[in-house]
Coordinates of C-alpha atoms in Angstrom, one line a residue:
X1 CA 31.8 45.3 -66.4
X2 CA 33.9 42.6 -67.8
X3 CA 31.4 39.5 -67.6
X4 CA 34.7 37.2 -68.3
X5 CA 35.9 38.7 -65.3
X6 CA 33.2 38.0 -63.0
X7 CA 32.8 34.5 -63.6
X8 CA 37.0 33.6 -63.3
X9 CA 37.2 32.4 -60.1
X10 CA 35.7 29.1 -58.6
X11 CA 33.7 29.5 -55.8
X12 CA 35.0 28.4 -52.3
X13 CA 34.0 25.2 -50.2
X14 CA 34.0 25.7 -46.7
X15 CA 36.5 22.7 -46.5
X16 CA 39.1 24.8 -48.5
X17 CA 39.6 26.9 -45.7
X18 CA 42.9 27.1 -43.7
X19 CA 42.7 27.2 -39.9
X20 CA 42.8 31.7 -40.4
X21 CA 42.8 32.4 -44.0
X22 CA 40.0 34.4 -45.4
X23 CA 38.7 35.7 -48.7
X24 CA 38.4 39.3 -48.3
X25 CA 37.1 41.9 -50.8
X26 CA 38.2 45.1 -51.1
X27 CA 35.2 47.2 -52.8
X28 CA 35.9 51.0 -54.0
X29 CA 35.2 53.8 -57.5
X30 CA 38.3 53.3 -58.8
X31 CA 40.8 50.3 -59.0
X32 CA 43.8 53.3 -59.3
X33 CA 42.5 54.7 -55.8
X34 CA 42.8 51.0 -54.0
X35 CA 46.2 50.5 -55.7
X36 CA 47.4 53.7 -54.8
X37 CA 45.9 54.5 -50.9
X38 CA 45.8 50.5 -50.3
X39 CA 49.0 48.7 -52.3
X40 CA 50.8 47.7 -49.5
X41 CA 48.0 46.2 -47.1
X42 CA 46.8 44.4 -50.3
X43 CA 50.6 42.7 -50.5
X44 CA 50.9 42.1 -47.7
X45 CA 47.4 40.1 -47.2
X46 CA 47.9 38.5 -50.0
X47 CA 51.7 37.4 -48.5
X48 CA 49.7 36.3 -45.5
X49 CA 48.2 33.8 -47.7
X50 CA 44.3 35.3 -47.8
X51 CA 42.4 35.6 -50.5
X52 CA 42.3 39.0 -51.7
X53 CA 39.9 40.5 -54.5
X54 CA 40.2 44.5 -55.4
X55 CA 36.6 45.2 -57.1
X56 CA 36.1 48.2 -59.1
X57 CA 35.2 50.5 -62.1
X58 CA 38.7 49.5 -64.2
X59 CA 40.2 52.3 -66.8
X60 CA 42.9 50.4 -66.9
X61 CA 45.5 53.3 -65.7
X62 CA 46.9 49.8 -63.8
X63 CA 47.3 45.8 -64.3
X64 CA 45.5 45.1 -60.5
X65 CA 47.1 41.3 -61.0
X66 CA 50.4 42.2 -62.6
X67 CA 51.5 44.7 -59.8
X68 CA 50.6 42.6 -57.2
X69 CA 50.9 39.1 -57.7
X70 CA 48.6 36.7 -56.3
X71 CA 45.8 39.2 -56.4
X72 CA 42.6 39.2 -58.6
X73 CA 40.6 42.2 -59.5
X74 CA 37.0 42.2 -60.7
X75 CA 36.3 45.5 -62.8
X76 CA 32.2 46.7 -62.4
X77 CA 30.2 49.6 -63.6
X78 CA 29.9 51.9 -61.4
X79 CA 28.9 56.0 -62.0
X80 CA 30.9 57.7 -59.5
X81 CA 28.6 60.8 -59.5
X82 CA 25.1 61.7 -59.9
X83 CA 22.0 60.5 -57.8
X84 CA 20.1 58.1 -60.2
X85 CA 17.7 55.8 -58.5
X86 CA 17.6 53.6 -60.7
X87 CA 21.1 53.0 -61.6
X88 CA 21.9 53.1 -57.5
X89 CA 19.5 50.2 -57.7
X90 CA 21.0 48.2 -60.0
X91 CA 24.9 48.8 -58.7
X92 CA 23.2 47.3 -55.4
X93 CA 22.0 44.7 -57.5
X94 CA 25.2 44.1 -59.1
X95 CA 27.0 43.9 -56.1
X96 CA 24.7 41.5 -54.3
X97 CA 25.2 38.9 -56.9
X98 CA 28.9 39.4 -57.1
X99 CA 28.6 39.0 -53.4
X100 CA 26.6 36.1 -53.4
X101 CA 28.7 34.2 -56.0
X102 CA 32.5 35.1 -54.5
X103 CA 31.4 34.3 -50.8
X104 CA 33.9 36.8 -49.0
X105 CA 34.4 36.2 -45.6
X106 CA 34.6 40.4 -45.2
X107 CA 34.2 43.0 -47.6
X108 CA 35.9 47.0 -47.1
X109 CA 34.0 49.6 -48.8
X110 CA 35.4 52.6 -49.4
X111 CA 33.9 56.3 -51.1
X112 CA 30.5 57.3 -50.9
X113 CA 28.7 54.7 -53.5
X114 CA 30.2 51.7 -52.4
X115 CA 29.5 52.3 -48.7
X116 CA 25.9 53.1 -49.5
X117 CA 24.8 50.1 -51.9
X118 CA 28.0 48.0 -50.9
X119 CA 26.1 47.8 -47.4
X120 CA 22.9 47.0 -48.4
X121 CA 23.9 44.6 -51.0
X122 CA 26.0 43.1 -48.1
X123 CA 23.0 42.6 -46.0
X124 CA 21.1 41.0 -48.5
X125 CA 23.9 38.5 -49.0
X126 CA 23.9 38.3 -45.4
X127 CA 28.2 39.4 -45.6
X128 CA 30.1 41.2 -43.6
X129 CA 31.4 44.2 -44.2
X130 CA 32.9 47.2 -43.2
X131 CA 32.1 51.3 -44.1
X132 CA 35.4 52.8 -44.8
X133 CA 34.6 56.6 -44.9
X134 CA 38.1 58.2 -45.8
X135 CA 36.7 62.0 -45.2
X136 CA 33.4 63.3 -44.7
X137 CA 34.0 65.6 -47.6
X138 CA 33.3 69.3 -48.1
X139 CA 29.4 68.8 -48.7
X140 CA 29.0 66.8 -46.2
X141 CA 30.2 69.2 -43.8
X142 CA 28.7 72.5 -45.2
X143 CA 24.9 71.6 -45.0
X144 CA 22.6 71.8 -48.4
X145 CA 20.0 69.4 -49.9
X146 CA 22.8 67.0 -51.5
X147 CA 24.4 66.5 -47.7
X148 CA 21.0 65.5 -46.3
X149 CA 20.7 63.3 -48.7
X150 CA 23.5 62.0 -48.0
X151 CA 23.4 61.9 -44.5
X152 CA 20.0 59.9 -44.7
X153 CA 21.4 57.3 -46.9
X154 CA 24.3 56.4 -44.7
X155 CA 22.0 56.3 -41.9
X156 CA 19.9 54.1 -43.6
X157 CA 23.0 51.8 -45.2
X158 CA 25.7 51.8 -42.6
X159 CA 22.9 50.5 -40.1
X160 CA 24.3 47.1 -41.9
X161 CA 27.8 47.3 -41.6
X162 CA 29.7 45.6 -39.1
X163 CA 32.1 48.9 -38.1
X164 CA 32.5 52.4 -39.5
X165 CA 36.3 53.4 -39.8
X166 CA 37.1 57.1 -40.1
X167 CA 40.3 59.0 -40.7
X168 CA 40.2 61.3 -37.7
X169 CA 38.5 62.6 -34.7
X170 CA 35.9 64.9 -36.3
X171 CA 34.9 62.8 -38.4
X172 CA 33.9 60.5 -36.0
X173 CA 32.5 63.4 -33.8
X174 CA 30.3 64.4 -37.2
X175 CA 28.3 60.6 -37.4
X176 CA 27.7 60.5 -34.3
X177 CA 26.6 64.3 -34.1
X178 CA 24.2 63.3 -37.6
X179 CA 23.3 59.6 -36.0
X180 CA 25.2 57.3 -38.3
X181 CA 27.1 55.1 -35.8
X182 CA 27.2 55.3 -31.7
X183 CA 30.8 55.6 -30.2
X184 CA 31.5 51.2 -30.0
X185 CA 31.3 50.7 -34.2
X186 CA 32.9 54.0 -35.2
X187 CA 36.4 53.3 -35.1
X188 CA 39.4 56.0 -36.2
X189 CA 41.5 54.6 -38.3
X190 CA 44.6 57.1 -37.9
X191 CA 45.1 57.1 -41.5
X192 CA 45.6 55.0 -44.7
X193 CA 49.6 54.6 -44.1
X194 CA 52.4 55.7 -46.2
X195 CA 55.1 53.6 -47.5
X196 CA 57.7 55.3 -45.5
X197 CA 60.3 53.4 -48.0
X198 CA 59.2 54.6 -51.0
X199 CA 58.6 57.7 -49.8
X200 CA 62.1 58.3 -48.3
X201 CA 64.8 61.1 -48.4
X202 CA 65.9 61.5 -51.6
X203 CA 68.9 63.6 -52.9
X204 CA 68.0 66.9 -54.0
X205 CA 70.0 67.5 -57.8
X206 CA 69.3 70.9 -58.2
X207 CA 71.8 73.6 -56.7
X208 CA 69.5 76.8 -58.0
X209 CA 69.4 78.2 -54.3
X210 CA 65.4 79.4 -54.9
X211 CA 63.0 78.0 -52.8
X212 CA 60.4 75.9 -54.5
X213 CA 56.6 75.6 -53.0
X214 CA 54.8 72.5 -54.5
X215 CA 51.0 71.8 -53.9
X216 CA 49.8 68.8 -54.6
X217 CA 46.3 67.8 -55.0
X218 CA 43.2 67.6 -57.8
X219 CA 42.4 71.0 -58.9
X220 CA 39.8 72.2 -57.0
X221 CA 38.4 75.4 -54.8
X222 CA 38.3 73.7 -52.3
X223 CA 41.3 72.0 -52.4
X224 CA 42.2 75.5 -51.5
X225 CA 43.7 76.5 -54.5
X226 CA 42.7 79.8 -55.3
X227 CA 44.4 80.9 -51.9
X228 CA 47.8 79.5 -53.3
X229 CA 47.2 81.0 -56.3
X230 CA 47.1 84.8 -54.5
X231 CA 49.6 83.7 -52.3
X232 CA 52.0 83.2 -55.2
X233 CA 51.0 86.0 -57.1
X234 CA 52.2 88.3 -53.4
X235 CA 55.1 86.1 -53.1
X236 CA 56.3 86.4 -57.3
X237 CA 55.9 90.4 -56.5
X238 CA 58.0 90.0 -53.9
X239 CA 60.6 87.9 -54.5
X240 CA 60.8 87.4 -58.7
X241 CA 62.8 84.6 -60.0
X242 CA 64.2 84.0 -56.0
X243 CA 60.9 81.3 -55.6
X244 CA 58.8 78.9 -57.7
X245 CA 55.4 77.8 -57.1
X246 CA 54.5 74.3 -58.6
X247 CA 51.1 72.5 -59.1
X248 CA 51.0 68.8 -59.4
X249 CA 47.8 67.2 -59.8
X250 CA 44.7 66.8 -62.5
X251 CA 42.5 69.9 -63.5
X252 CA 38.6 70.0 -62.2
X253 CA 37.7 70.4 -65.8
X254 CA 34.0 70.9 -66.1
X255 CA 33.3 70.1 -62.4
X256 CA 31.4 72.6 -60.3
X257 CA 34.4 74.2 -58.3
X258 CA 37.3 72.4 -60.8
X259 CA 39.8 74.5 -62.0
X260 CA 39.6 75.0 -66.1
X261 CA 43.0 73.9 -68.5
X262 CA 41.9 77.7 -69.5
X263 CA 42.5 78.6 -66.4
X264 CA 45.5 76.9 -65.6
X265 CA 47.1 77.4 -68.9
X266 CA 47.0 81.5 -68.0
X267 CA 48.4 81.0 -65.0
X268 CA 51.3 79.6 -66.5
X269 CA 51.8 82.8 -69.1
X270 CA 51.4 85.0 -66.6
X271 CA 54.7 82.6 -64.5
X272 CA 52.5 82.6 -61.0
X273 CA 51.9 78.6 -61.3
X274 CA 54.1 76.2 -63.0
X275 CA 51.5 73.3 -64.3
X276 CA 53.5 70.1 -63.6
X277 CA 50.5 68.0 -65.2
X278 CA 50.0 64.2 -63.4
X279 CA 52.8 62.0 -62.9
X280 CA 52.6 58.3 -61.4
X281 CA 55.9 58.5 -59.5
X282 CA 55.5 61.8 -57.6
X283 CA 58.5 61.0 -54.8
X284 CA 60.4 62.4 -58.0
X285 CA 59.1 65.8 -58.4
X286 CA 58.8 66.2 -54.3
X287 CA 62.6 65.5 -54.0
X288 CA 63.7 68.5 -55.9
X289 CA 61.4 71.3 -53.9
X290 CA 61.9 72.9 -50.5
X291 CA 58.3 72.9 -49.4
X292 CA 55.0 70.9 -50.0
X293 CA 52.0 73.2 -49.3
X294 CA 48.1 72.1 -48.4
X295 CA 46.0 75.0 -47.9
X296 CA 43.1 72.1 -48.6
X297 CA 39.4 73.1 -46.4
X298 CA 38.9 69.8 -45.6
X299 CA 40.6 66.1 -45.2
X300 CA 40.0 63.0 -44.1
X301 CA 44.0 62.7 -43.4
X302 CA 46.2 63.9 -46.1
X303 CA 48.4 61.2 -47.8
X304 CA 50.2 63.9 -49.6
X305 CA 51.3 65.8 -46.8
X306 CA 52.6 62.6 -44.8
X307 CA 54.5 61.2 -48.0
X308 CA 56.3 64.5 -48.3
X309 CA 56.6 64.4 -44.5
X310 CA 58.4 61.1 -44.5
X311 CA 60.7 62.6 -47.4
X312 CA 61.7 64.8 -45.1
X313 CA 59.9 68.2 -46.7
X314 CA 58.6 70.9 -44.5
X315 CA 55.3 71.1 -45.1
X316 CA 52.7 74.0 -45.2
X317 CA 49.0 73.4 -44.1
X318 CA 45.4 74.6 -43.9
X319 CA 44.7 74.2 -39.6
X320 CA 41.6 71.8 -40.7
X321 CA 40.5 68.4 -39.9
X322 CA 42.3 66.0 -42.0
X323 CA 45.7 68.6 -42.4
X324 CA 46.5 69.4 -38.5
X325 CA 46.8 65.8 -37.5
X326 CA 50.2 66.1 -39.5
X327 CA 51.3 69.3 -39.0
X328 CA 52.7 70.5 -35.4
X329 CA 53.2 74.1 -36.3
X330 CA 56.7 75.0 -36.2
X331 CA 58.2 71.7 -35.8
X332 CA 57.8 70.1 -38.9
X333 CA 56.0 73.3 -40.9
X334 CA 53.3 75.7 -40.3
X335 CA 49.6 75.9 -39.8
X336 CA 47.5 78.4 -41.7
X337 CA 44.4 79.5 -40.8
X338 CA 41.6 78.1 -43.9
X339 CA 40.4 80.7 -46.9
X340 CA 43.0 83.0 -46.0
X341 CA 45.6 84.0 -49.0
X342 CA 47.4 86.4 -46.8
X343 CA 48.4 84.3 -44.0
X344 CA 49.2 81.4 -46.3
X345 CA 51.8 83.8 -47.6
X346 CA 53.4 85.4 -44.3
X347 CA 53.7 81.7 -43.3
X348 CA 55.2 80.7 -46.7
X349 CA 57.7 84.5 -46.6
X350 CA 58.8 82.6 -43.4
X351 CA 59.5 79.5 -44.9
X352 CA 61.8 81.5 -47.6
X353 CA 63.6 83.4 -44.6
X354 CA 64.5 79.9 -42.8
X355 CA 68.2 79.5 -42.8
X356 CA 69.0 75.8 -44.6
X357 CA 69.8 74.0 -40.9
X358 CA 66.3 75.3 -39.1
X359 CA 64.4 74.0 -43.4
X360 CA 66.8 70.6 -42.5
X361 CA 65.6 70.5 -39.0
X362 CA 62.1 70.5 -40.0
X363 CA 62.3 68.3 -42.3
X364 CA 63.7 66.0 -40.3
X365 CA 61.3 66.2 -37.3
X366 CA 58.9 65.3 -40.2
X367 CA 59.8 61.9 -40.7
X368 CA 60.0 60.9 -37.6
X369 CA 56.4 62.1 -36.6
X370 CA 55.4 59.9 -39.8
X371 CA 57.1 56.7 -38.5
X372 CA 55.6 57.1 -35.1
X373 CA 52.4 57.4 -36.1
X374 CA 51.7 57.1 -40.0
X375 CA 53.8 54.4 -41.0
X376 CA 51.9 52.0 -43.0
X377 CA 53.3 48.9 -41.0
X378 CA 51.1 50.6 -38.4
X379 CA 48.2 50.3 -40.6
X380 CA 48.2 47.2 -41.5
X381 CA 48.6 45.6 -38.3
X382 CA 45.3 47.3 -37.8
X383 CA 43.8 45.8 -40.6
X384 CA 45.2 42.3 -39.7
X385 CA 43.8 42.2 -35.9
X386 CA 40.4 43.6 -37.2
X387 CA 40.3 40.8 -39.7
X388 CA 41.0 38.2 -37.1
X389 CA 38.6 39.7 -34.9
X390 CA 35.5 40.0 -37.4

């Protein structure tokens, strides 16, 4: 990390503490992710008067201090993938030093490495921490060696966190079954919250009468990319240019189950999928589509489905943890069988044949559900309550 960053903040003395004002650290493996998933929360806590610091490797994609005035940010070195014991010990030691120096009242950890090594570092520095597991991931559930290692590391390190937060009840049960925390310690946070002011119904400028589907995800097979591609092939054959299948999100590259540029180009040339790359304002893409699709194998809780529903777009997603919580089947969209391209194509066809009025009604129900269950304001209030209790 950049060491100038590390020494630029004076540590506080207890005499500086105003009643209820706290020093809070948010630690994750991407600065951009902290902003995307928790920007609204950080703004709210800064506005409450807390001293809030975001800690993560900084790839320069966002200037946190500019974007959220009053927020501090510290860049750290962290290898997101790979299990190198020496690197991970160094990370633990770096975080320990940082926690000693910054002297926070509470630390929130996100993503695998900060959860494991940050929880240990917080214990060493005698600081309170909360582990937020935003999704147990496909490999965790699938079993295998990596899964066994992850479970053992979680079991050891999360003993040291005050609470373990997950985003759905299935993840809570999985943790308890694997003896990572007990019923009292594992808390369900209902999602990461959606900014319903930003993601609101926006007027569609397109007037061509086609049906456009959009999938937003990182281009990996376990996000259901292959099923989306196969369903697109079936429907393109049947409906020709009356339908379009868009994909928005970063390519998986050389990762094991990732979609390469070469593969995506081939699909573009065949006119199966229209690849849109990545954008900073997905709402401008979502507003021009008819239906949002996510055939993922498992999520923590899908942020993009919440955002699409908040924009009054019907959603089609797999009947799995992290998606099924957001789709009321037949009400605000359709649920499909996991890894079932044919079922996906059928539900998408059902949507194609829906009259305009019915589509509209679905969209409206989606926004109502998000406002009631997943609005960012609800999540911010839960954090405030937890922070004051802790």
